[in-house]
Short mmCIF file of C-alpha atoms in Angstrom, two decimals:
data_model
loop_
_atom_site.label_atom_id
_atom_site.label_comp_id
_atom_site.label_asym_id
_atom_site.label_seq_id
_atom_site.Cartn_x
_atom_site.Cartn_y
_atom_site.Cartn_z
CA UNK A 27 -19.75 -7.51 -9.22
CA UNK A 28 -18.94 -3.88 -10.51
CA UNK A 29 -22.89 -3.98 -12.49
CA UNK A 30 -24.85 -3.68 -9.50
CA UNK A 31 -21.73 -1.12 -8.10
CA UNK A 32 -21.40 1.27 -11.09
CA UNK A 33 -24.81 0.75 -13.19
CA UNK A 34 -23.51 3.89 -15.73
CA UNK A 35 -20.45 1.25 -16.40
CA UNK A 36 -23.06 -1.27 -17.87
CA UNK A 37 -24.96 1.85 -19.82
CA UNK A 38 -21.65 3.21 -20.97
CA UNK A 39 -20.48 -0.01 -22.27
CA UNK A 40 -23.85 -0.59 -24.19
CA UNK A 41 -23.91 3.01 -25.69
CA UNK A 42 -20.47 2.37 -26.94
CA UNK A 43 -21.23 -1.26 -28.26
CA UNK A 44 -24.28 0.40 -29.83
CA UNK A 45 -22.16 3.14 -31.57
CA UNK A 46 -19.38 0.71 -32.66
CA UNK A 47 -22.07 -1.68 -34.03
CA UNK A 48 -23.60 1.16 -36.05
CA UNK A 49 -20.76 2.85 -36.93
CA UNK A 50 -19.08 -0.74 -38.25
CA UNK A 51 -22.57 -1.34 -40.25
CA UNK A 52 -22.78 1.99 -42.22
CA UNK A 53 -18.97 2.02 -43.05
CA UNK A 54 -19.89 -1.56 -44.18
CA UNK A 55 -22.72 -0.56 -46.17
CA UNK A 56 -21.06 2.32 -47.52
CA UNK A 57 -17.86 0.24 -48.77
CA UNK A 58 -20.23 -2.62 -50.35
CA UNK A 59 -22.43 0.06 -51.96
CA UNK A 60 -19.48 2.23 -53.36
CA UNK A 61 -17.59 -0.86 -54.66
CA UNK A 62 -20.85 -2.57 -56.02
CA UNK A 63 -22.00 0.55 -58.09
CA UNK A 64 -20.34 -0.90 -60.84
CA UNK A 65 -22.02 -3.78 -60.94
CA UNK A 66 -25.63 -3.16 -60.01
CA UNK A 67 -27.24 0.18 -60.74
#
């Protein structure tokens, strides 16, 4: 397997699953809070 080969692969990949994760969550967040203003203060 390329894990035990190129260990910074594995990191990379979980850094960028990470980011996309958080990044998915705020814009998420941001969308429900911006369209639910209106409705709840």
């Amino acid at each position: 397997m390329a894990l035990r080969y190129e260990p910074r692969l594995l990191i990379m990949c979980f850094f960028i699953e990470k980011i996309i994760f958080l990044l998915c969550m705020l814009l998420a967040v941001r969308f429900y809070s911006f369209s639910g203003e209106n409705t709840s203060s």
